[in-house]
Each structure stands twice: as C-alpha cells, then as structure tokens.
Amino acid sequence: MELFEKAYACLAGLAIGDAMGMPTEFLTPEMIVDNYGWVKDFVQPLDWHPHCRMKPGMITDDTGQTLAIGHAYTEKGTLSSADVARELLAWAEGIPTEDLATFIGPSTSKALSAIKAGCSPSESGSSGKTNGGSMRVAPVGIVRHCDQSGAVADAYTTCIPTHNTTVAAAGAGAVAAAIAAALTPAASLDSIIEAGKYGAKAGSKNGNWAWGTKLDKRIEIADRLVQDADDEKIALGLLYDYVGVDMLVAESVATAFGIVRLANGDPMKACELGANIGGDSDTIAAIAGAICGAWKGISYIDTHLLNMVLEVNSLDLAFEAQRLVNIVRDNE
C-alpha cells in the first residue's frame, strides 16, 4: 500500500474521530445513551453543551493543532519548537474570541498566552501536563514513519512550547511511535501497541519532571482489559471505569490504545467507540482513529463521513497528507 494512502487515512481517521466525538465530549456514557442512543454519525451538540454553536461534522482543536504541527515541518523535514509555536499561534488566531475558552485546552491556552506576552517557546510550556501534546502528533508519525526513535524525538519538539513535561512527552511519544509503526508494511496490532509502550517510555525521559502514572503500564492495562473482556460493551465500560477518560495522559491516551485493540484496528470502529465512551471523547476518538487509519489505509475510511468533514470544515486532508509524504520522499 502506498504511503500516501496510509498517511491520508491517518489524518482522515483523526478528523472524523474528532468531529464524531465533539458533541459527546464532557458527557458520561449514560448521558450519551439517553440523548443519542449510540453515536455512529456526526450529530448536533446538545443545547447546553460547550460546543452547542457547532454544526455536526465540525472539528475541534485536535485536528486544528494537528495540521499546525504538519505546517511546522520545513520542506527539508526539520522541525523546531519556535516553528511549532508560530504555527500554533497562527491556528489560534483563527478561532472566534467567544469560542476560545472551550476550544483550546488549558495547557495550550496558558502557554500561547505566555508566548504572546513575550515568553520564549522554550519556557512557555514548562508546566503543561495534559493530553494536548498527544492529540496532535500524527504528522510526526508520518514524517518519521519506520523510525520510532526519530518520531519520539520530534514528538518532544512539538511538546516544548505548550507541554514540556515528562508526562506530556510520554503521551506524544506513544502516539507518534505507534503511528510510525502502523505505517510500516509489516505492522500488526501487537507491534503497534508495543510501539506505543516504547514511545511512552522513551518520551518520558524528555521534558520537565512532572508526576504522573507510567503511561506504558496504563497502555498495558488497557490492552489487557479489552482482550480479557467478554464483549465490546463490557470492554468499553472497563476502559471507562478502570483506565479513565479524563484529559490526563495516563487516562485518555491509554484508553485510546485500548480502543485501537477493541476496534481490531478498524479506523471507523475506533472513531465510533471513542465517540461513545464519553469524557474527552473527541481526543480519544481522534487518537484511536489516527493510529488505525495509519495501519489500514484510506479504503477503510467511510467516504460519506470523510467528504462531510472535509466540506463542513473546508479541509483538504489529501493535500496535507501529500505534503508530508513529499517531505519523506524528498529527504530519503
């Protein structure tokens, strides 16, 4: 399978998961059932929801920041924290003022405000511990495909301006390494999850020390819970109850890996499961959708949902994927 087909599916799975999970973010599984039954399409947020002004199929910061990270790469495949900060600031400038409070995560919001006030990007992210650094590293996995160590290193670079802590770097390293592994010809579900655990351990050696549960161990627990569960519903409940769905890296990122296993690597199933688990559902679905998309390729992406998310958000993910693939090929 061509690298472009997998890279495109990676970005598509991320955007679809983000948009599908947007209306269910902050909800419990019971609230999702009561209001939607089972989400398997793009739905309208509830009237009281923080995203109530958004239309079905609209993306959030997960996809927006992912594209910003892609734009931070130069044509030569180099990446710097200054370029990451510049692109994140440019992305944030396009968000309506009334949406800033609910659209940008706490660590990123604080860091970008500090940069605007004159703080260096090397210092602005010194306390960022949440999953914002994890949700946006798909371009890193694409550019550094087949190179898990390089993916972890670049993932940390993307964290520096907003999430420069060991905890956040572990999450970003896990997702970037998993995507890099998923893009290899011989990838399997086991090798992808092992890459995630490797990336978590390697990533945790970067950044300012911050307390947090070991992500590689939480991924292991999530994977085991899913494999031991009797059925899909029970598995999803176990992830919610025992791993968690908060924006903490050890919860949402580990749960996303559990969903990768539960979906058996199918990107659309991963998006669906992530959207219905509740909590930080858009990020969980986006991460799981990106990893699975990178493994399975564009033929596994629902054309109707992809076209809708592209149209509603005026996106050209094929162009974005091709640029990243060109960077790879021009620098081999």
mmCIF file of C-alpha atoms in Angstrom:
data_model
loop_
_atom_site.group_PDB
_atom_site.id
_atom_site.type_symbol
_atom_site.label_atom_id
_atom_site.label_comp_id
_atom_site.label_asym_id
_atom_site.label_seq_id
_atom_site.Cartn_x
_atom_site.Cartn_y
_atom_site.Cartn_z
ATOM 1 C CA MET A 1 0.000 0.000 0.000
ATOM 2 C CA GLU A 2 1.294 3.472 -0.883
ATOM 3 C CA LEU A 3 2.471 5.683 1.987
ATOM 4 C CA PHE A 4 0.096 8.425 0.800
ATOM 5 C CA GLU A 5 -2.963 6.173 1.208
ATOM 6 C CA LYS A 6 -1.987 5.408 4.789
ATOM 7 C CA ALA A 7 -0.991 8.984 5.631
ATOM 8 C CA TYR A 8 -4.267 10.290 4.221
ATOM 9 C CA ALA A 9 -6.222 7.718 6.222
ATOM 10 C CA CYS A 10 -4.299 8.672 9.346
ATOM 11 C CA LEU A 11 -5.365 12.319 9.053
ATOM 12 C CA ALA A 12 -8.881 11.323 7.943
ATOM 13 C CA GLY A 13 -9.349 8.959 10.888
ATOM 14 C CA LEU A 14 -8.178 11.686 13.237
ATOM 15 C CA ALA A 15 -10.534 14.337 11.831
ATOM 16 C CA ILE A 16 -13.548 12.001 11.716
ATOM 17 C CA GLY A 17 -12.905 10.826 15.275
ATOM 18 C CA ASP A 18 -12.524 14.417 16.421
ATOM 19 C CA ALA A 19 -15.780 15.511 14.756
ATOM 20 C CA MET A 20 -17.716 12.427 15.861
ATOM 21 C CA GLY A 21 -16.571 12.844 19.459
ATOM 22 C CA MET A 22 -17.089 16.612 19.575
ATOM 23 C CA PRO A 23 -20.777 16.506 20.679
ATOM 24 C CA THR A 24 -20.174 13.772 23.268
ATOM 25 C CA GLU A 25 -17.155 15.418 24.884
ATOM 26 C CA PHE A 26 -17.760 16.041 28.603
ATOM 27 C CA LEU A 27 -20.705 13.596 28.659
ATOM 28 C CA THR A 28 -20.934 10.331 30.578
ATOM 29 C CA PRO A 29 -21.812 7.109 28.744
ATOM 30 C CA GLU A 30 -25.265 7.250 30.361
ATOM 31 C CA MET A 31 -25.835 10.789 29.062
ATOM 32 C CA ILE A 32 -24.788 9.703 25.586
ATOM 33 C CA VAL A 33 -27.258 6.796 25.636
ATOM 34 C CA ASP A 34 -30.079 8.979 26.969
ATOM 35 C CA ASN A 35 -29.599 11.696 24.348
ATOM 36 C CA TYR A 36 -28.228 9.882 21.305
ATOM 37 C CA GLY A 37 -28.588 6.150 21.826
ATOM 38 C CA TRP A 38 -25.389 5.117 20.062
ATOM 39 C CA VAL A 39 -23.373 7.669 18.072
ATOM 40 C CA LYS A 40 -22.199 6.366 14.697
ATOM 41 C CA ASP A 41 -22.526 9.530 12.620
ATOM 42 C CA PHE A 42 -21.991 13.248 13.111
ATOM 43 C CA VAL A 43 -24.612 14.639 15.497
ATOM 44 C CA GLN A 44 -25.616 18.040 16.855
ATOM 45 C CA PRO A 45 -24.307 19.007 20.307
ATOM 46 C CA LEU A 46 -26.951 19.466 22.989
ATOM 47 C CA ASP A 47 -28.342 22.948 23.606
ATOM 48 C CA TRP A 48 -26.414 23.376 26.863
ATOM 49 C CA HIS A 49 -23.172 21.829 25.598
ATOM 50 C CA PRO A 50 -19.992 23.983 25.419
ATOM 51 C CA HIS A 51 -19.904 23.241 21.666
ATOM 52 C CA CYS A 52 -23.619 23.949 21.144
ATOM 53 C CA ARG A 53 -22.928 26.517 18.412
ATOM 54 C CA MET A 54 -21.003 23.997 16.332
ATOM 55 C CA LYS A 55 -22.560 22.053 13.469
ATOM 56 C CA PRO A 56 -22.450 18.270 13.043
ATOM 57 C CA GLY A 57 -19.143 17.248 11.497
ATOM 58 C CA MET A 58 -17.142 20.200 12.764
ATOM 59 C CA ILE A 59 -13.654 19.539 14.091
ATOM 60 C CA THR A 60 -12.076 20.882 17.282
ATOM 61 C CA ASP A 61 -8.553 21.720 18.389
ATOM 62 C CA ASP A 62 -7.393 18.120 17.918
ATOM 63 C CA THR A 63 -7.459 18.409 14.134
ATOM 64 C CA GLY A 64 -6.614 22.105 14.028
ATOM 65 C CA GLN A 65 -3.449 21.665 16.046
ATOM 66 C CA THR A 66 -2.522 18.519 14.122
ATOM 67 C CA LEU A 67 -2.491 20.499 10.887
ATOM 68 C CA ALA A 68 -0.474 23.224 12.606
ATOM 69 C CA ILE A 69 2.178 20.656 13.550
ATOM 70 C CA GLY A 70 2.272 19.450 9.955
ATOM 71 C CA HIS A 71 2.813 23.013 8.764
ATOM 72 C CA ALA A 72 5.679 23.436 11.240
ATOM 73 C CA TYR A 73 7.785 20.915 9.296
ATOM 74 C CA THR A 74 10.047 22.500 6.705
ATOM 75 C CA GLU A 75 10.371 21.042 3.221
ATOM 76 C CA LYS A 76 13.677 19.537 4.395
ATOM 77 C CA GLY A 77 11.918 17.664 7.188
ATOM 78 C CA THR A 78 13.289 19.764 10.010
ATOM 79 C CA LEU A 79 11.238 20.845 12.987
ATOM 80 C CA SER A 80 11.840 23.414 15.724
ATOM 81 C CA SER A 81 9.931 24.452 18.819
ATOM 82 C CA ALA A 82 9.891 28.036 17.513
ATOM 83 C CA ASP A 83 8.184 26.924 14.290
ATOM 84 C CA VAL A 84 5.710 24.829 16.299
ATOM 85 C CA ALA A 85 4.888 27.865 18.457
ATOM 86 C CA ARG A 86 4.452 30.066 15.385
ATOM 87 C CA GLU A 87 2.041 27.664 13.714
ATOM 88 C CA LEU A 88 0.025 27.078 16.893
ATOM 89 C CA LEU A 89 -0.316 30.834 17.366
ATOM 90 C CA ALA A 90 -1.426 31.228 13.741
ATOM 91 C CA TRP A 91 -4.022 28.491 14.238
ATOM 92 C CA ALA A 92 -5.327 30.065 17.467
ATOM 93 C CA GLU A 93 -5.691 33.441 15.766
ATOM 94 C CA GLY A 94 -8.388 31.942 13.542
ATOM 95 C CA ILE A 95 -10.621 30.906 16.448
ATOM 96 C CA PRO A 96 -13.507 33.291 17.288
ATOM 97 C CA THR A 97 -12.950 35.034 20.621
ATOM 98 C CA GLU A 98 -16.194 33.672 22.073
ATOM 99 C CA ASP A 99 -15.004 30.091 21.458
ATOM 100 C CA LEU A 100 -11.511 30.372 22.917
ATOM 101 C CA ALA A 101 -12.473 29.271 26.434
ATOM 102 C CA THR A 102 -13.971 25.968 25.269
ATOM 103 C CA PHE A 103 -11.941 25.320 22.131
ATOM 104 C CA ILE A 104 -8.342 25.359 23.391
ATOM 105 C CA GLY A 105 -7.162 23.064 26.177
ATOM 106 C CA PRO A 106 -5.860 24.525 29.435
ATOM 107 C CA SER A 107 -2.150 23.818 28.926
ATOM 108 C CA THR A 108 -2.101 25.137 25.355
ATOM 109 C CA SER A 109 -4.164 28.197 26.231
ATOM 110 C CA LYS A 110 -1.862 29.135 29.099
ATOM 111 C CA ALA A 111 1.277 28.592 27.049
ATOM 112 C CA LEU A 112 0.118 30.513 23.987
ATOM 113 C CA SER A 113 -0.893 33.444 26.189
ATOM 114 C CA ALA A 114 2.580 33.384 27.734
ATOM 115 C CA ILE A 115 4.251 33.372 24.306
ATOM 116 C CA LYS A 116 2.129 36.318 23.187
ATOM 117 C CA ALA A 117 3.232 38.151 26.329
ATOM 118 C CA GLY A 118 6.871 37.649 25.363
ATOM 119 C CA CYS A 119 7.781 34.325 26.968
ATOM 120 C CA SER A 120 10.193 32.136 24.998
ATOM 121 C CA PRO A 121 8.694 28.946 23.468
ATOM 122 C CA SER A 122 11.440 27.058 25.297
ATOM 123 C CA GLU A 123 9.925 28.170 28.629
ATOM 124 C CA SER A 124 6.211 28.666 27.916
ATOM 125 C CA GLY A 125 5.214 25.011 28.193
ATOM 126 C CA SER A 126 7.116 24.162 31.362
ATOM 127 C CA SER A 127 4.017 23.069 33.299
ATOM 128 C CA GLY A 128 1.763 21.577 30.587
ATOM 129 C CA LYS A 129 0.721 18.073 31.670
ATOM 130 C CA THR A 130 -2.473 17.326 29.728
ATOM 131 C CA ASN A 131 -3.035 15.362 26.505
ATOM 132 C CA GLY A 132 -2.798 18.304 24.098
ATOM 133 C CA GLY A 133 0.672 17.254 23.040
ATOM 134 C CA SER A 134 -0.536 13.709 22.373
ATOM 135 C CA MET A 135 -3.534 14.508 20.193
ATOM 136 C CA ARG A 136 -1.665 16.470 17.506
ATOM 137 C CA VAL A 137 1.407 14.380 16.626
ATOM 138 C CA ALA A 138 0.048 12.400 13.668
ATOM 139 C CA PRO A 139 2.249 14.386 11.218
ATOM 140 C CA VAL A 140 5.290 13.374 13.266
ATOM 141 C CA GLY A 141 4.438 9.700 12.876
ATOM 142 C CA ILE A 142 4.029 10.191 9.125
ATOM 143 C CA VAL A 143 7.262 12.109 8.554
ATOM 144 C CA ARG A 144 9.219 9.730 10.814
ATOM 145 C CA HIS A 145 7.492 6.540 9.672
ATOM 146 C CA CYS A 146 9.623 3.415 10.195
ATOM 147 C CA ASP A 147 11.698 5.403 12.731
ATOM 148 C CA GLN A 148 10.152 5.174 16.176
ATOM 149 C CA SER A 149 13.123 6.802 17.883
ATOM 150 C CA GLY A 150 13.005 9.755 15.494
ATOM 151 C CA ALA A 151 9.254 10.001 15.987
ATOM 152 C CA VAL A 152 9.679 10.238 19.762
ATOM 153 C CA ALA A 153 12.345 12.928 19.376
ATOM 154 C CA ASP A 154 10.188 15.040 17.044
ATOM 155 C CA ALA A 155 7.141 14.466 19.229
ATOM 156 C CA TYR A 156 9.016 16.015 22.118
ATOM 157 C CA THR A 157 9.944 19.019 19.966
ATOM 158 C CA THR A 158 6.235 19.593 19.300
ATOM 159 C CA CYS A 159 5.578 19.486 23.054
ATOM 160 C CA ILE A 160 8.146 22.081 24.102
ATOM 161 C CA PRO A 161 6.101 25.281 23.577
ATOM 162 C CA THR A 162 2.981 24.029 25.391
ATOM 163 C CA HIS A 163 3.555 20.639 27.077
ATOM 164 C CA ASN A 164 7.203 20.488 28.108
ATOM 165 C CA THR A 165 6.838 17.876 30.855
ATOM 166 C CA THR A 166 7.767 14.223 31.164
ATOM 167 C CA VAL A 167 4.107 13.230 31.389
ATOM 168 C CA ALA A 168 3.031 15.049 28.238
ATOM 169 C CA ALA A 169 6.140 13.973 26.319
ATOM 170 C CA ALA A 170 5.333 10.351 27.167
ATOM 171 C CA GLY A 171 1.882 10.706 25.630
ATOM 172 C CA ALA A 172 3.138 12.405 22.489
ATOM 173 C CA GLY A 173 5.910 9.839 22.130
ATOM 174 C CA ALA A 174 3.458 6.967 22.483
ATOM 175 C CA VAL A 175 1.111 8.207 19.757
ATOM 176 C CA ALA A 176 3.864 9.272 17.353
ATOM 177 C CA ALA A 177 5.725 5.957 17.712
ATOM 178 C CA ALA A 178 2.505 3.969 17.259
ATOM 179 C CA ILE A 179 1.671 5.817 14.048
ATOM 180 C CA ALA A 180 5.237 5.425 12.783
ATOM 181 C CA ALA A 181 4.935 1.686 13.419
ATOM 182 C CA ALA A 182 1.454 1.471 11.885
ATOM 183 C CA LEU A 183 2.785 2.906 8.625
ATOM 184 C CA THR A 184 5.342 0.107 8.174
ATOM 185 C CA PRO A 185 4.499 -2.726 5.742
ATOM 186 C CA ALA A 186 4.827 -5.482 8.363
ATOM 187 C CA ALA A 187 2.791 -3.737 11.072
ATOM 188 C CA SER A 188 0.385 -5.711 13.250
ATOM 189 C CA LEU A 189 -1.947 -4.755 16.065
ATOM 190 C CA ASP A 190 0.568 -6.137 18.560
ATOM 191 C CA SER A 191 3.523 -4.278 17.042
ATOM 192 C CA ILE A 192 1.590 -1.002 17.012
ATOM 193 C CA ILE A 193 0.655 -1.270 20.685
ATOM 194 C CA GLU A 194 4.209 -2.318 21.586
ATOM 195 C CA ALA A 195 5.434 0.776 19.729
ATOM 196 C CA GLY A 196 3.076 2.887 21.806
ATOM 197 C CA LYS A 197 4.543 1.463 25.004
ATOM 198 C CA TYR A 198 8.069 2.049 23.699
ATOM 199 C CA GLY A 199 7.216 5.630 22.783
ATOM 200 C CA ALA A 200 5.710 6.246 26.207
ATOM 201 C CA LYS A 201 8.836 5.028 27.994
ATOM 202 C CA ALA A 202 11.246 6.829 25.678
ATOM 203 C CA GLY A 203 9.186 10.010 25.662
ATOM 204 C CA SER A 204 9.030 10.155 29.444
ATOM 205 C CA LYS A 205 12.768 10.845 29.517
ATOM 206 C CA ASN A 206 12.136 14.275 27.976
ATOM 207 C CA GLY A 207 10.803 17.495 29.466
ATOM 208 C CA ASN A 208 10.493 18.916 32.960
ATOM 209 C CA TRP A 209 9.766 16.248 35.529
ATOM 210 C CA ALA A 210 6.092 16.021 36.454
ATOM 211 C CA TRP A 211 4.286 13.423 38.473
ATOM 212 C CA GLY A 212 2.117 11.036 36.521
ATOM 213 C CA THR A 213 1.215 7.371 36.292
ATOM 214 C CA LYS A 214 3.515 5.466 33.911
ATOM 215 C CA LEU A 215 1.788 5.568 30.552
ATOM 216 C CA ASP A 216 3.364 2.383 29.186
ATOM 217 C CA LYS A 217 1.897 0.460 32.124
ATOM 218 C CA ARG A 218 -1.520 2.038 31.677
ATOM 219 C CA ILE A 219 -1.490 1.122 27.980
ATOM 220 C CA GLU A 220 -0.659 -2.433 29.027
ATOM 221 C CA ILE A 221 -3.592 -2.476 31.453
ATOM 222 C CA ALA A 222 -5.983 -1.044 28.850
ATOM 223 C CA ASP A 223 -4.883 -3.635 26.314
ATOM 224 C CA ARG A 224 -5.289 -6.467 28.797
ATOM 225 C CA LEU A 225 -8.735 -5.323 29.960
ATOM 226 C CA VAL A 226 -10.009 -5.285 26.385
ATOM 227 C CA GLN A 227 -8.580 -8.680 25.497
ATOM 228 C CA ASP A 228 -10.000 -10.278 28.637
ATOM 229 C CA ALA A 229 -13.488 -8.749 28.296
ATOM 230 C CA ASP A 230 -16.401 -10.926 27.207
ATOM 231 C CA ASP A 231 -17.805 -8.434 24.720
ATOM 232 C CA GLU A 232 -17.444 -4.931 23.285
ATOM 233 C CA LYS A 233 -19.840 -3.215 25.685
ATOM 234 C CA ILE A 234 -18.131 -4.711 28.711
ATOM 235 C CA ALA A 235 -14.697 -3.764 27.354
ATOM 236 C CA LEU A 236 -15.729 -0.155 26.784
ATOM 237 C CA GLY A 237 -17.122 0.000 30.317
ATOM 238 C CA LEU A 238 -13.908 -1.408 31.761
ATOM 239 C CA LEU A 239 -11.843 1.217 29.962
ATOM 240 C CA TYR A 240 -14.128 3.960 31.289
ATOM 241 C CA ASP A 241 -14.123 2.642 34.864
ATOM 242 C CA TYR A 242 -10.550 1.435 35.324
ATOM 243 C CA VAL A 243 -8.393 3.442 32.903
ATOM 244 C CA GLY A 244 -10.374 6.652 32.569
ATOM 245 C CA VAL A 245 -11.409 9.262 30.025
ATOM 246 C CA ASP A 246 -10.071 12.490 31.518
ATOM 247 C CA MET A 247 -7.619 14.721 29.632
ATOM 248 C CA LEU A 248 -4.851 13.295 31.823
ATOM 249 C CA VAL A 249 -2.374 11.469 29.587
ATOM 250 C CA ALA A 250 -2.479 8.238 31.590
ATOM 251 C CA GLU A 251 -6.256 8.124 31.162
ATOM 252 C CA SER A 252 -7.273 9.333 27.696
ATOM 253 C CA VAL A 253 -4.166 8.254 25.788
ATOM 254 C CA ALA A 254 -4.102 4.805 27.392
ATOM 255 C CA THR A 255 -7.828 4.400 26.741
ATOM 256 C CA ALA A 256 -7.281 5.364 23.089
ATOM 257 C CA PHE A 257 -4.839 2.446 22.775
ATOM 258 C CA GLY A 258 -7.404 0.169 24.407
ATOM 259 C CA ILE A 259 -9.890 1.269 21.757
ATOM 260 C CA VAL A 260 -7.380 0.564 18.984
ATOM 261 C CA ARG A 261 -7.334 -3.031 20.253
ATOM 262 C CA LEU A 262 -11.096 -3.170 20.780
ATOM 263 C CA ALA A 263 -11.729 -1.936 17.231
ATOM 264 C CA ASN A 264 -9.275 -4.551 15.927
ATOM 265 C CA GLY A 265 -7.529 -1.731 14.110
ATOM 266 C CA ASP A 266 -10.588 -0.626 12.113
ATOM 267 C CA PRO A 267 -10.464 3.203 11.991
ATOM 268 C CA MET A 268 -14.209 3.773 11.664
ATOM 269 C CA LYS A 269 -14.959 1.400 14.524
ATOM 270 C CA ALA A 270 -12.309 3.148 16.600
ATOM 271 C CA CYS A 271 -13.918 6.541 15.933
ATOM 272 C CA GLU A 272 -17.322 5.159 16.880
ATOM 273 C CA LEU A 273 -16.114 3.552 20.106
ATOM 274 C CA GLY A 274 -14.199 6.660 21.086
ATOM 275 C CA ALA A 275 -17.189 8.905 20.480
ATOM 276 C CA ASN A 276 -19.392 6.764 22.716
ATOM 277 C CA ILE A 277 -17.062 6.355 25.677
ATOM 278 C CA GLY A 278 -17.603 9.892 26.969
ATOM 279 C CA GLY A 279 -15.217 12.214 28.778
ATOM 280 C CA ASP A 280 -12.535 13.566 26.451
ATOM 281 C CA SER A 281 -14.201 11.618 23.684
ATOM 282 C CA ASP A 282 -13.079 13.757 20.754
ATOM 283 C CA THR A 283 -9.412 13.353 21.654
ATOM 284 C CA ILE A 284 -9.756 9.635 22.414
ATOM 285 C CA ALA A 285 -11.555 9.015 19.113
ATOM 286 C CA ALA A 286 -9.093 11.212 17.200
ATOM 287 C CA ILE A 287 -6.011 9.407 18.528
ATOM 288 C CA ALA A 288 -7.508 5.943 18.004
ATOM 289 C CA GLY A 289 -8.807 6.886 14.552
ATOM 290 C CA ALA A 290 -5.406 8.237 13.502
ATOM 291 C CA ILE A 291 -3.490 5.148 14.626
ATOM 292 C CA CYS A 292 -5.959 2.759 12.992
ATOM 293 C CA GLY A 293 -6.157 4.828 9.816
ATOM 294 C CA ALA A 294 -2.376 4.769 9.514
ATOM 295 C CA TRP A 295 -2.446 0.982 9.714
ATOM 296 C CA LYS A 296 -5.425 0.149 7.500
ATOM 297 C CA GLY A 297 -5.316 2.849 4.822
ATOM 298 C CA ILE A 298 -7.854 5.033 3.053
ATOM 299 C CA SER A 299 -10.024 2.150 1.790
ATOM 300 C CA TYR A 300 -11.148 1.625 5.400
ATOM 301 C CA ILE A 301 -12.366 5.219 5.782
ATOM 302 C CA ASP A 302 -16.081 5.906 5.276
ATOM 303 C CA THR A 303 -16.303 8.088 2.171
ATOM 304 C CA HIS A 304 -19.538 9.826 3.204
ATOM 305 C CA LEU A 305 -18.198 10.851 6.619
ATOM 306 C CA LEU A 306 -14.858 11.908 5.167
ATOM 307 C CA ASN A 307 -16.467 14.071 2.486
ATOM 308 C CA MET A 308 -18.744 15.652 5.076
ATOM 309 C CA VAL A 309 -15.921 16.540 7.462
ATOM 310 C CA LEU A 310 -13.892 17.949 4.575
ATOM 311 C CA GLU A 311 -16.797 20.073 3.343
ATOM 312 C CA VAL A 312 -18.056 21.326 6.714
ATOM 313 C CA ASN A 313 -14.578 22.406 7.782
ATOM 314 C CA SER A 314 -13.185 23.433 4.372
ATOM 315 C CA LEU A 315 -10.313 20.974 4.742
ATOM 316 C CA ASP A 316 -8.056 19.398 2.141
ATOM 317 C CA LEU A 317 -6.555 16.481 4.043
ATOM 318 C CA ALA A 318 -5.309 14.843 0.843
ATOM 319 C CA PHE A 319 -3.172 17.919 0.214
ATOM 320 C CA GLU A 320 -1.916 17.924 3.802
ATOM 321 C CA ALA A 321 -1.047 14.228 3.622
ATOM 322 C CA GLN A 322 0.692 14.615 0.256
ATOM 323 C CA ARG A 323 2.861 17.436 1.593
ATOM 324 C CA LEU A 324 4.019 15.245 4.480
ATOM 325 C CA VAL A 325 4.685 12.322 2.146
ATOM 326 C CA ASN A 326 6.660 14.621 -0.173
ATOM 327 C CA ILE A 327 8.809 15.661 2.781
ATOM 328 C CA VAL A 328 9.546 11.995 3.425
ATOM 329 C CA ARG A 329 10.389 11.195 -0.188
ATOM 330 C CA ASP A 330 12.440 14.337 -0.839
ATOM 331 C CA ASN A 331 14.649 13.641 2.163
ATOM 332 C CA GLU A 332 15.188 9.884 1.884
#
